[in-house]
mmCIF file of N, CA and C in Angstrom:
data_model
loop_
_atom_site.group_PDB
_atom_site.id
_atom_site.type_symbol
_atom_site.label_atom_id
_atom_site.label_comp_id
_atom_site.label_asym_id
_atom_site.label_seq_id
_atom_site.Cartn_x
_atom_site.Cartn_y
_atom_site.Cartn_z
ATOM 1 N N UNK A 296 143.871 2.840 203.616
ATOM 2 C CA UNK A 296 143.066 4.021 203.788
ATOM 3 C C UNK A 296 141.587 3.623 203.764
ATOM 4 N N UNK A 297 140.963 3.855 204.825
ATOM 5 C CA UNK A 297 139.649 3.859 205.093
ATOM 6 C C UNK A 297 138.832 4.527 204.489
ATOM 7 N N UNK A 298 138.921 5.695 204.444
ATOM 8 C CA UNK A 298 137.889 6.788 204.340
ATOM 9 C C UNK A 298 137.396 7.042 205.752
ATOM 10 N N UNK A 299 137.637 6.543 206.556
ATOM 11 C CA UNK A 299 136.975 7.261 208.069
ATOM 12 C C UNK A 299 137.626 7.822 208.565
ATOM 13 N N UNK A 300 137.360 8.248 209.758
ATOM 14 C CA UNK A 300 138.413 9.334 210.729
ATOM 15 C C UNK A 300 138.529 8.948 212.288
ATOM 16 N N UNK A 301 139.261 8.486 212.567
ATOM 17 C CA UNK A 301 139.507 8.065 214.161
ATOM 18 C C UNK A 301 139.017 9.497 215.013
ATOM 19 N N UNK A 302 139.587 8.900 215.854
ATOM 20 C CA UNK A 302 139.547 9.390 217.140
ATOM 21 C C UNK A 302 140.260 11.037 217.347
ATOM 22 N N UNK A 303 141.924 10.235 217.092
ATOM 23 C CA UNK A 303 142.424 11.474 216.714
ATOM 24 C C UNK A 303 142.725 12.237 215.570
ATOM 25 N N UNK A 304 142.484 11.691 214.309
ATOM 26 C CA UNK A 304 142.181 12.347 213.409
ATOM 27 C C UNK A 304 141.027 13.340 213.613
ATOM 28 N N UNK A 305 140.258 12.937 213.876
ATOM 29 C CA UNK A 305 139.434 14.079 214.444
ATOM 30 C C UNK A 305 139.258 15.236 215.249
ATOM 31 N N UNK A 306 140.338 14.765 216.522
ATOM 32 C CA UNK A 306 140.790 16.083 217.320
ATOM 33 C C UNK A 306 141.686 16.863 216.850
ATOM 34 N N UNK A 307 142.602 16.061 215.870
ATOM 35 C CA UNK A 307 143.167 17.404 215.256
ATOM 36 C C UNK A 307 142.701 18.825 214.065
ATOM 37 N N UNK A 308 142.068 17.589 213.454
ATOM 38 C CA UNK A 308 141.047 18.328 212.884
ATOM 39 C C UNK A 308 139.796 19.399 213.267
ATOM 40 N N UNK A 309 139.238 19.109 214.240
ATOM 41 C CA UNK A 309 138.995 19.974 215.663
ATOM 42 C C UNK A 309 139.872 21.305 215.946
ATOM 43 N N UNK A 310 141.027 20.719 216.084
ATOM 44 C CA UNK A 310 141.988 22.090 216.633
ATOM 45 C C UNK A 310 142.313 23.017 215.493
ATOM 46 N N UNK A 311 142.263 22.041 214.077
ATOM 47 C CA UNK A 311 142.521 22.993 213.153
ATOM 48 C C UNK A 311 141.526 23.835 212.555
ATOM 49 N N UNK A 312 140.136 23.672 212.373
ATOM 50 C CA UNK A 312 139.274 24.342 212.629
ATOM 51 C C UNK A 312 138.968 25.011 213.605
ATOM 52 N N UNK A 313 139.092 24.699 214.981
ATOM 53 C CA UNK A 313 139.086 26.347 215.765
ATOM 54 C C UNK A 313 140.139 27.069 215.738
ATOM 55 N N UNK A 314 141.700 26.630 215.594
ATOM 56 C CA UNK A 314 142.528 27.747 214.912
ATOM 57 C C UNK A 314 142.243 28.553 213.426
ATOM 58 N N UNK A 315 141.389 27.936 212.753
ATOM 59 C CA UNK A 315 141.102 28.705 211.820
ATOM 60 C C UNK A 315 139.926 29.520 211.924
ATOM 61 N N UNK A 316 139.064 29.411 212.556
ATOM 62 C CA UNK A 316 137.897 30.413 212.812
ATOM 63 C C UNK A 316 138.213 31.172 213.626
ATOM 64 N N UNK A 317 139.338 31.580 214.464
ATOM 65 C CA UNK A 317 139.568 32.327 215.371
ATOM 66 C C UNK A 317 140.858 33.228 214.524
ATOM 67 N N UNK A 318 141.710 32.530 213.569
ATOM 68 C CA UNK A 318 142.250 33.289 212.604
ATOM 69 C C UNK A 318 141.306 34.052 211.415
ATOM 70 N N UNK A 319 140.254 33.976 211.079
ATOM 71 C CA UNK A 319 139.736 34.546 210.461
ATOM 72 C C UNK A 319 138.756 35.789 211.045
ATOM 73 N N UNK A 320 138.231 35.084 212.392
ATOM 74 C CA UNK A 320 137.951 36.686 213.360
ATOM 75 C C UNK A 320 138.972 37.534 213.577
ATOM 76 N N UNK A 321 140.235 37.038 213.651
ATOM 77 C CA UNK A 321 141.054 38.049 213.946
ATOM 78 C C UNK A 321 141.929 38.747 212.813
ATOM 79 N N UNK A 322 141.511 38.509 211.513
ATOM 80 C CA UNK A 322 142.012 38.996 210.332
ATOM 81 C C UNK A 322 141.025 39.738 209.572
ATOM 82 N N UNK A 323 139.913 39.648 210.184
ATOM 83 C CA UNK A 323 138.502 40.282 209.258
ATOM 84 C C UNK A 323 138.378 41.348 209.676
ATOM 85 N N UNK A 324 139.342 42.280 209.247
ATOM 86 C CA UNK A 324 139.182 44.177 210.278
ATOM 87 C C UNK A 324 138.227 44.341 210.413
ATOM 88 N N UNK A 325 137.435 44.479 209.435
ATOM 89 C CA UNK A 325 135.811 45.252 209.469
ATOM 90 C C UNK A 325 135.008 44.550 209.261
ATOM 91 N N UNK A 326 135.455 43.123 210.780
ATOM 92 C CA UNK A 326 134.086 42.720 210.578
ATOM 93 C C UNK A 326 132.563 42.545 210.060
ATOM 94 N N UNK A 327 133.059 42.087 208.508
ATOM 95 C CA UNK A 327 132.038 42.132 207.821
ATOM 96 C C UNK A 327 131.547 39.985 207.635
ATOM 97 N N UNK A 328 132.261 39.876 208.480
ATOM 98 C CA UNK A 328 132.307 38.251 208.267
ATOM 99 C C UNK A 328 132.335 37.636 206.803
ATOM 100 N N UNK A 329 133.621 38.522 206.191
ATOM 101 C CA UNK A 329 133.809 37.967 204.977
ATOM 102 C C UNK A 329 135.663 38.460 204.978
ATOM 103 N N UNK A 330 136.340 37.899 204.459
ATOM 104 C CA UNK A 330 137.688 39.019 203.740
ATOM 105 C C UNK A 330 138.182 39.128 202.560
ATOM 106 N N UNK A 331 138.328 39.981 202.930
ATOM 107 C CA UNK A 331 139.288 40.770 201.306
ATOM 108 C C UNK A 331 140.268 40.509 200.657
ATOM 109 N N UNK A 332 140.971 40.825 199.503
ATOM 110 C CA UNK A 332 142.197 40.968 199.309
ATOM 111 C C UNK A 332 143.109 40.453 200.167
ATOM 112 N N UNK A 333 143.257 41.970 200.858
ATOM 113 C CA UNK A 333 144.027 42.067 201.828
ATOM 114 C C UNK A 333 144.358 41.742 203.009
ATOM 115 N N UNK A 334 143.274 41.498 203.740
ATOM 116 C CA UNK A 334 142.883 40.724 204.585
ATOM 117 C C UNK A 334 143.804 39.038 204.415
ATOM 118 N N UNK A 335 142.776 38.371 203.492
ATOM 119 C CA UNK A 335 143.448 36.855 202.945
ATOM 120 C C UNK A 335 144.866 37.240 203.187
ATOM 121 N N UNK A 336 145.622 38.036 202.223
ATOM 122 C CA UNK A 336 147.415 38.395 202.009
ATOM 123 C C UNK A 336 147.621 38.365 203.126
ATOM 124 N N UNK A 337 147.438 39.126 204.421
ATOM 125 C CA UNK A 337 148.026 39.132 205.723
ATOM 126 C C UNK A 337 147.540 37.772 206.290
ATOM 127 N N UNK A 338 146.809 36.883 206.008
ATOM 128 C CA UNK A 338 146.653 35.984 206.855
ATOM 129 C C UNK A 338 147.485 34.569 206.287
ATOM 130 N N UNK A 339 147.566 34.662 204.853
ATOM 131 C CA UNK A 339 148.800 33.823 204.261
ATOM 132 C C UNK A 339 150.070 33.959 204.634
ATOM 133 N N UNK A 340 150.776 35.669 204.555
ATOM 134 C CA UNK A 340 151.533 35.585 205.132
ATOM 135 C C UNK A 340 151.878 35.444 206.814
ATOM 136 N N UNK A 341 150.999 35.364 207.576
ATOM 137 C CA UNK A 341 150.703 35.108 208.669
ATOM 138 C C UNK A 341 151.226 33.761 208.944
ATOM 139 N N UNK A 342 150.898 32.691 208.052
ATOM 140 C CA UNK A 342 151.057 31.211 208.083
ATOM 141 C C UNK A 342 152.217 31.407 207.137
ATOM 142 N N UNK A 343 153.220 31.971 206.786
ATOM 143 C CA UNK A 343 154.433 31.495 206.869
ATOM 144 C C UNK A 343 154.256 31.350 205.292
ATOM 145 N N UNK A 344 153.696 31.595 204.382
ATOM 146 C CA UNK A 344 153.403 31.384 203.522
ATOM 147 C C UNK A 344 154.014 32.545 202.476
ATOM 148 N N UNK A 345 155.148 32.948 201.483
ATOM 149 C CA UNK A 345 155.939 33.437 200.718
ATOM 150 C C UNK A 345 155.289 33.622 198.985
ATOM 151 N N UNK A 346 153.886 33.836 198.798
ATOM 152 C CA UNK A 346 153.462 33.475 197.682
ATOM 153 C C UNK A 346 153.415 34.403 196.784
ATOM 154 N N UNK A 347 153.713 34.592 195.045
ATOM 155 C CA UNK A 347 154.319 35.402 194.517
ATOM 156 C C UNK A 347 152.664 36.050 194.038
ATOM 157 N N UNK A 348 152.749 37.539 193.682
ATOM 158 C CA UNK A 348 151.207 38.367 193.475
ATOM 159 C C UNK A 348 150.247 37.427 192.314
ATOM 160 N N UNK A 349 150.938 36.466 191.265
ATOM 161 C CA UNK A 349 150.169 35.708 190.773
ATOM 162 C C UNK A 349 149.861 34.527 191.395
ATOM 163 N N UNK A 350 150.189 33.320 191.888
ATOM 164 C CA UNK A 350 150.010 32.621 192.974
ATOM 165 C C UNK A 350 149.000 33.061 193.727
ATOM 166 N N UNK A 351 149.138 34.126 194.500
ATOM 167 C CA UNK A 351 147.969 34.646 195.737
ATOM 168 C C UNK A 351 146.568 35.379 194.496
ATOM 169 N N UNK A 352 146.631 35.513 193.320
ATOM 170 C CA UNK A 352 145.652 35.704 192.636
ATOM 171 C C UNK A 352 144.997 34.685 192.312
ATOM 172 N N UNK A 353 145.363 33.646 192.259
ATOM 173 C CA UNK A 353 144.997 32.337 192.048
ATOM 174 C C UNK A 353 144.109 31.748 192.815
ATOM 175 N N UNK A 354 145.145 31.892 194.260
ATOM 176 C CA UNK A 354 143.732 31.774 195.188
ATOM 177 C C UNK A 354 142.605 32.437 195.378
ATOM 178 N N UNK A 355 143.543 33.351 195.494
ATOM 179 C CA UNK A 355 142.082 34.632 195.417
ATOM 180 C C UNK A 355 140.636 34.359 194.287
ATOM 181 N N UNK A 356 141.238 34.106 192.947
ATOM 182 C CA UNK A 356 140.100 34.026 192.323
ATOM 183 C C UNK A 356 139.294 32.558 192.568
ATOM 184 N N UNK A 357 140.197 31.489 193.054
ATOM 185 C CA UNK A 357 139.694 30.045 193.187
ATOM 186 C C UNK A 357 138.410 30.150 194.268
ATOM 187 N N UNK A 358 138.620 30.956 195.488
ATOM 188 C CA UNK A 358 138.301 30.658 196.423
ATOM 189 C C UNK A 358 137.118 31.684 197.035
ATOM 190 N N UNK A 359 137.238 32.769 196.150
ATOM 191 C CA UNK A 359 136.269 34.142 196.379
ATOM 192 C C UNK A 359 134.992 34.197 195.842
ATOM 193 N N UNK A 360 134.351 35.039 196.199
ATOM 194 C CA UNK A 360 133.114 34.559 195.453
ATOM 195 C C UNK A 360 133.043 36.182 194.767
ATOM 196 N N UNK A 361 131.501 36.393 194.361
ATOM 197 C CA UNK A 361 131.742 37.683 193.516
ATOM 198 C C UNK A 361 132.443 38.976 194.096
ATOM 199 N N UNK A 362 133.337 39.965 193.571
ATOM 200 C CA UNK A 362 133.730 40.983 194.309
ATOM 201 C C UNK A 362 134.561 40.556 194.902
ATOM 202 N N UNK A 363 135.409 39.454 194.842
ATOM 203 C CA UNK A 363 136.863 39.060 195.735
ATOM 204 C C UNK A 363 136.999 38.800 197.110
ATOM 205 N N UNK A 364 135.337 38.338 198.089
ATOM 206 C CA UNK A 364 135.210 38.652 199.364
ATOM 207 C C UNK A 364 135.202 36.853 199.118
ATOM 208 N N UNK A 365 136.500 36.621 200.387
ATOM 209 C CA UNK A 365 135.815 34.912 200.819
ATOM 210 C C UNK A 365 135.273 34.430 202.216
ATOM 211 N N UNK A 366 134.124 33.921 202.160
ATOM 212 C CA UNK A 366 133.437 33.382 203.439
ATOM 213 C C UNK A 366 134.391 32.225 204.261
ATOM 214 N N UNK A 367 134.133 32.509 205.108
ATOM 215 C CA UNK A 367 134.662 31.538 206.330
ATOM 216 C C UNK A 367 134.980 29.919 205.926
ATOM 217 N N UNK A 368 133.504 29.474 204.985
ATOM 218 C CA UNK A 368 133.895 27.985 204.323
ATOM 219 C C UNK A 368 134.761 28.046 203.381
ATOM 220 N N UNK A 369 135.024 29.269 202.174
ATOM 221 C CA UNK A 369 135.710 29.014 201.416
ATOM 222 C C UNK A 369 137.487 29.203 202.143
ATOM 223 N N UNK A 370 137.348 29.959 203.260
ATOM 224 C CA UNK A 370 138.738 29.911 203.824
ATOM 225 C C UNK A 370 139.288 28.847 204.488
ATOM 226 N N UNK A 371 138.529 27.920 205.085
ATOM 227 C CA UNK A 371 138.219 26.694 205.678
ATOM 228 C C UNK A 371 138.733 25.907 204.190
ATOM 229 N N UNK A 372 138.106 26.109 203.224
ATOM 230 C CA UNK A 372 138.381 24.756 201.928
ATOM 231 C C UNK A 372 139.863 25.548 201.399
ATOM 232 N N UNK A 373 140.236 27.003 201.589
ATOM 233 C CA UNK A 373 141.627 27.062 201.243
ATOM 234 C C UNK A 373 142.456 26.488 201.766
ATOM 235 N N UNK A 374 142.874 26.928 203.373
ATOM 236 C CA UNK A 374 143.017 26.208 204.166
ATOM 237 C C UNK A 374 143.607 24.770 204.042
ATOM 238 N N UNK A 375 142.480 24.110 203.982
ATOM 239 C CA UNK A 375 142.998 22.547 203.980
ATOM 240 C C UNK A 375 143.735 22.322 202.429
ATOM 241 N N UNK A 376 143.573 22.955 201.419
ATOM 242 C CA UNK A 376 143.840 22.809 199.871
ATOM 243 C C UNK A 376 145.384 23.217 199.790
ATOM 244 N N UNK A 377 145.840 24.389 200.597
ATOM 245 C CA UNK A 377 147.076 24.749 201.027
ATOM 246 C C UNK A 377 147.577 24.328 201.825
ATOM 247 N N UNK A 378 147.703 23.648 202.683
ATOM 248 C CA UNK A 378 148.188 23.025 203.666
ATOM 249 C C UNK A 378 148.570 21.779 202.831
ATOM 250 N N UNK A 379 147.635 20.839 202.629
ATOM 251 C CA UNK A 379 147.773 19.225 201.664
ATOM 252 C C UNK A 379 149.065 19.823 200.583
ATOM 253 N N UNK A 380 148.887 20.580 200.077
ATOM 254 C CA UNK A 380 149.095 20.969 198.983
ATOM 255 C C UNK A 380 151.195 20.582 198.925
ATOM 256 N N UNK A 381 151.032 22.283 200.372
ATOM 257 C CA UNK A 381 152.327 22.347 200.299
ATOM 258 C C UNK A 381 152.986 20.871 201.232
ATOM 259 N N UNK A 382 152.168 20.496 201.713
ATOM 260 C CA UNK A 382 152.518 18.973 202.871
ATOM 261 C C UNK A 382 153.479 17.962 201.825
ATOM 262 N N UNK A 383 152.673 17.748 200.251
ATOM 263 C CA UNK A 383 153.033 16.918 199.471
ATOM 264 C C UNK A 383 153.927 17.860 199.152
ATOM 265 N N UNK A 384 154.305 18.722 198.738
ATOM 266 C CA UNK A 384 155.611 19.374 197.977
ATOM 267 C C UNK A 384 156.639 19.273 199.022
ATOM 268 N N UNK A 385 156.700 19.822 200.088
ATOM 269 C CA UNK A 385 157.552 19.352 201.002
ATOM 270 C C UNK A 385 158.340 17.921 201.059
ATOM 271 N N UNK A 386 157.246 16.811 200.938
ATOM 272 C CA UNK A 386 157.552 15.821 201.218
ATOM 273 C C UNK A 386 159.085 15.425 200.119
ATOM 274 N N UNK A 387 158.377 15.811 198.921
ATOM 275 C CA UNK A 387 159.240 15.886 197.583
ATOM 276 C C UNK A 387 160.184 16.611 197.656
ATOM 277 N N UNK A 388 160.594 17.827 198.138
ATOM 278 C CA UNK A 388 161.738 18.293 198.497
ATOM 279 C C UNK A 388 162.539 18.000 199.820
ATOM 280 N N UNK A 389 163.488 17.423 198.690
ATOM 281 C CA UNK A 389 164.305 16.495 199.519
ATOM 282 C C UNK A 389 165.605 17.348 200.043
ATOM 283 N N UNK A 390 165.950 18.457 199.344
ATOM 284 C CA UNK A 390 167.461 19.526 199.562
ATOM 285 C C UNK A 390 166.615 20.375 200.501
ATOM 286 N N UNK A 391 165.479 20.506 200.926
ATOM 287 C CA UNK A 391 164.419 22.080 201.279
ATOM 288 C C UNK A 391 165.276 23.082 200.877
ATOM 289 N N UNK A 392 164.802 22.642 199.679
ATOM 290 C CA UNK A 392 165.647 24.360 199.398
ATOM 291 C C UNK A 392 164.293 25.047 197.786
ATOM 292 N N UNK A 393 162.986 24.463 198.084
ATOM 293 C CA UNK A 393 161.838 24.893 197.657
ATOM 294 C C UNK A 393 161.561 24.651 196.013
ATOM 295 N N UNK A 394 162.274 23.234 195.744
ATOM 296 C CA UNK A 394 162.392 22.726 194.414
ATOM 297 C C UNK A 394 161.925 20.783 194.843
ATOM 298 N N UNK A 395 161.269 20.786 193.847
ATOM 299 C CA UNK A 395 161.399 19.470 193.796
ATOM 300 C C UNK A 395 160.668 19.058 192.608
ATOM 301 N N UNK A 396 161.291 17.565 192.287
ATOM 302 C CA UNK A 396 161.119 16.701 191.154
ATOM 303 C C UNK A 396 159.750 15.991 191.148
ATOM 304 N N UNK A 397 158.823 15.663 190.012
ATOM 305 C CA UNK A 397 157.752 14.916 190.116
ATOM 306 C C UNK A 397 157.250 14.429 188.838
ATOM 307 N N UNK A 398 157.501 13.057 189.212
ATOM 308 C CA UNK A 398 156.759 12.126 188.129
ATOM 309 C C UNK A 398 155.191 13.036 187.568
ATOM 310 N N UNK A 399 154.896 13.145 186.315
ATOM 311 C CA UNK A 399 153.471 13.183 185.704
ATOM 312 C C UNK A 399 152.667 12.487 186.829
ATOM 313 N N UNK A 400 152.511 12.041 186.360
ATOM 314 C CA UNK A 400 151.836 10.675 187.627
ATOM 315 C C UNK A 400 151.520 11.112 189.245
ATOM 316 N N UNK A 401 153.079 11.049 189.785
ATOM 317 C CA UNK A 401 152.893 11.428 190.834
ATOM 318 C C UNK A 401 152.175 12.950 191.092
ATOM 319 N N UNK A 402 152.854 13.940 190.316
ATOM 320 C CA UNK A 402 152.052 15.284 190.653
ATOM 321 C C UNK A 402 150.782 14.741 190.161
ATOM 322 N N UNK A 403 149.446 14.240 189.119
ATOM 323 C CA UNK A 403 148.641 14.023 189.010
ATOM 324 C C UNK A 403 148.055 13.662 190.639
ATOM 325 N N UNK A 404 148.449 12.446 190.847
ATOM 326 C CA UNK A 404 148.152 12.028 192.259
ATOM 327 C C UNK A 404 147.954 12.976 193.448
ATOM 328 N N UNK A 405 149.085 13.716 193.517
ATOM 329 C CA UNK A 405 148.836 14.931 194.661
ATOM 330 C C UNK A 405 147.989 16.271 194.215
ATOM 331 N N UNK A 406 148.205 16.634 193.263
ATOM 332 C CA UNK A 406 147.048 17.586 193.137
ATOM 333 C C UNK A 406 145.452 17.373 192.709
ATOM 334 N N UNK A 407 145.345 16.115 191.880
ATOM 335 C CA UNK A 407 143.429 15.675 192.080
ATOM 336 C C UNK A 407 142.996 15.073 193.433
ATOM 337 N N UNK A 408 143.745 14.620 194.010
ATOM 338 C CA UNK A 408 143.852 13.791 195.277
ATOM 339 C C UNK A 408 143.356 14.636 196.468
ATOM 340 N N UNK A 409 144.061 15.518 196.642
ATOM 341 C CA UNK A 409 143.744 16.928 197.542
ATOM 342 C C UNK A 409 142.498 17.798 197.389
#
């Protein structure tokens, strides 16, 4: 691991940032170039995402700024934080059946890492 970013690391990264700024215009009802609550909830579950009302509070409070509204960067840094996140849990579930085992260690590794 380098620390740099090729070529195509970069174009994907590219695509995943304009899929995400174009998901967040199209989830921000009232265009206030910020979202809500509710807003965020429909766009998690949008991405396939099953998360229980404490879980999605979590983010919510991680990622919002005062008044529960998150800007475009902080949806951008959810985003990639959820994605990594569930990428490594996946990897670890080995039955997919939304359980998996993890060394101290290893979960240390995947969640400061991300």
């Amino acid at each position: 691991m380098t620390g740099k970013m090729g070529f195509n690391e970069f174009k994907e990264l590219w695509a995943c940032l304009h899929q995400w700024k174009q998901t967040f215009i199209n989830f921000d009802r009232d265009r206030s170039g910020t979202m809500d609550a509710h807003e965020l909830a429909a766009v998690v579950r949008s991405f396939g995402y099953n998360l229980s009302p404490q879980a999605f509070q979590v983010l919510l409070k991680r990622y919002s700024k005062a008044g529960g509204f998150v800007t475009f960067d902080d949806f951008v840094a959810l985003c990639v934080r959820l994605r990594a996140l569930s990428d490594a849990f996946k990897r670890r579930d080995q039955m997919k059946n939304g359980s998996a085992t993890f060394q101290y260690d290893d979960f240390l590794r995947c969640t400061m890492c991300l």
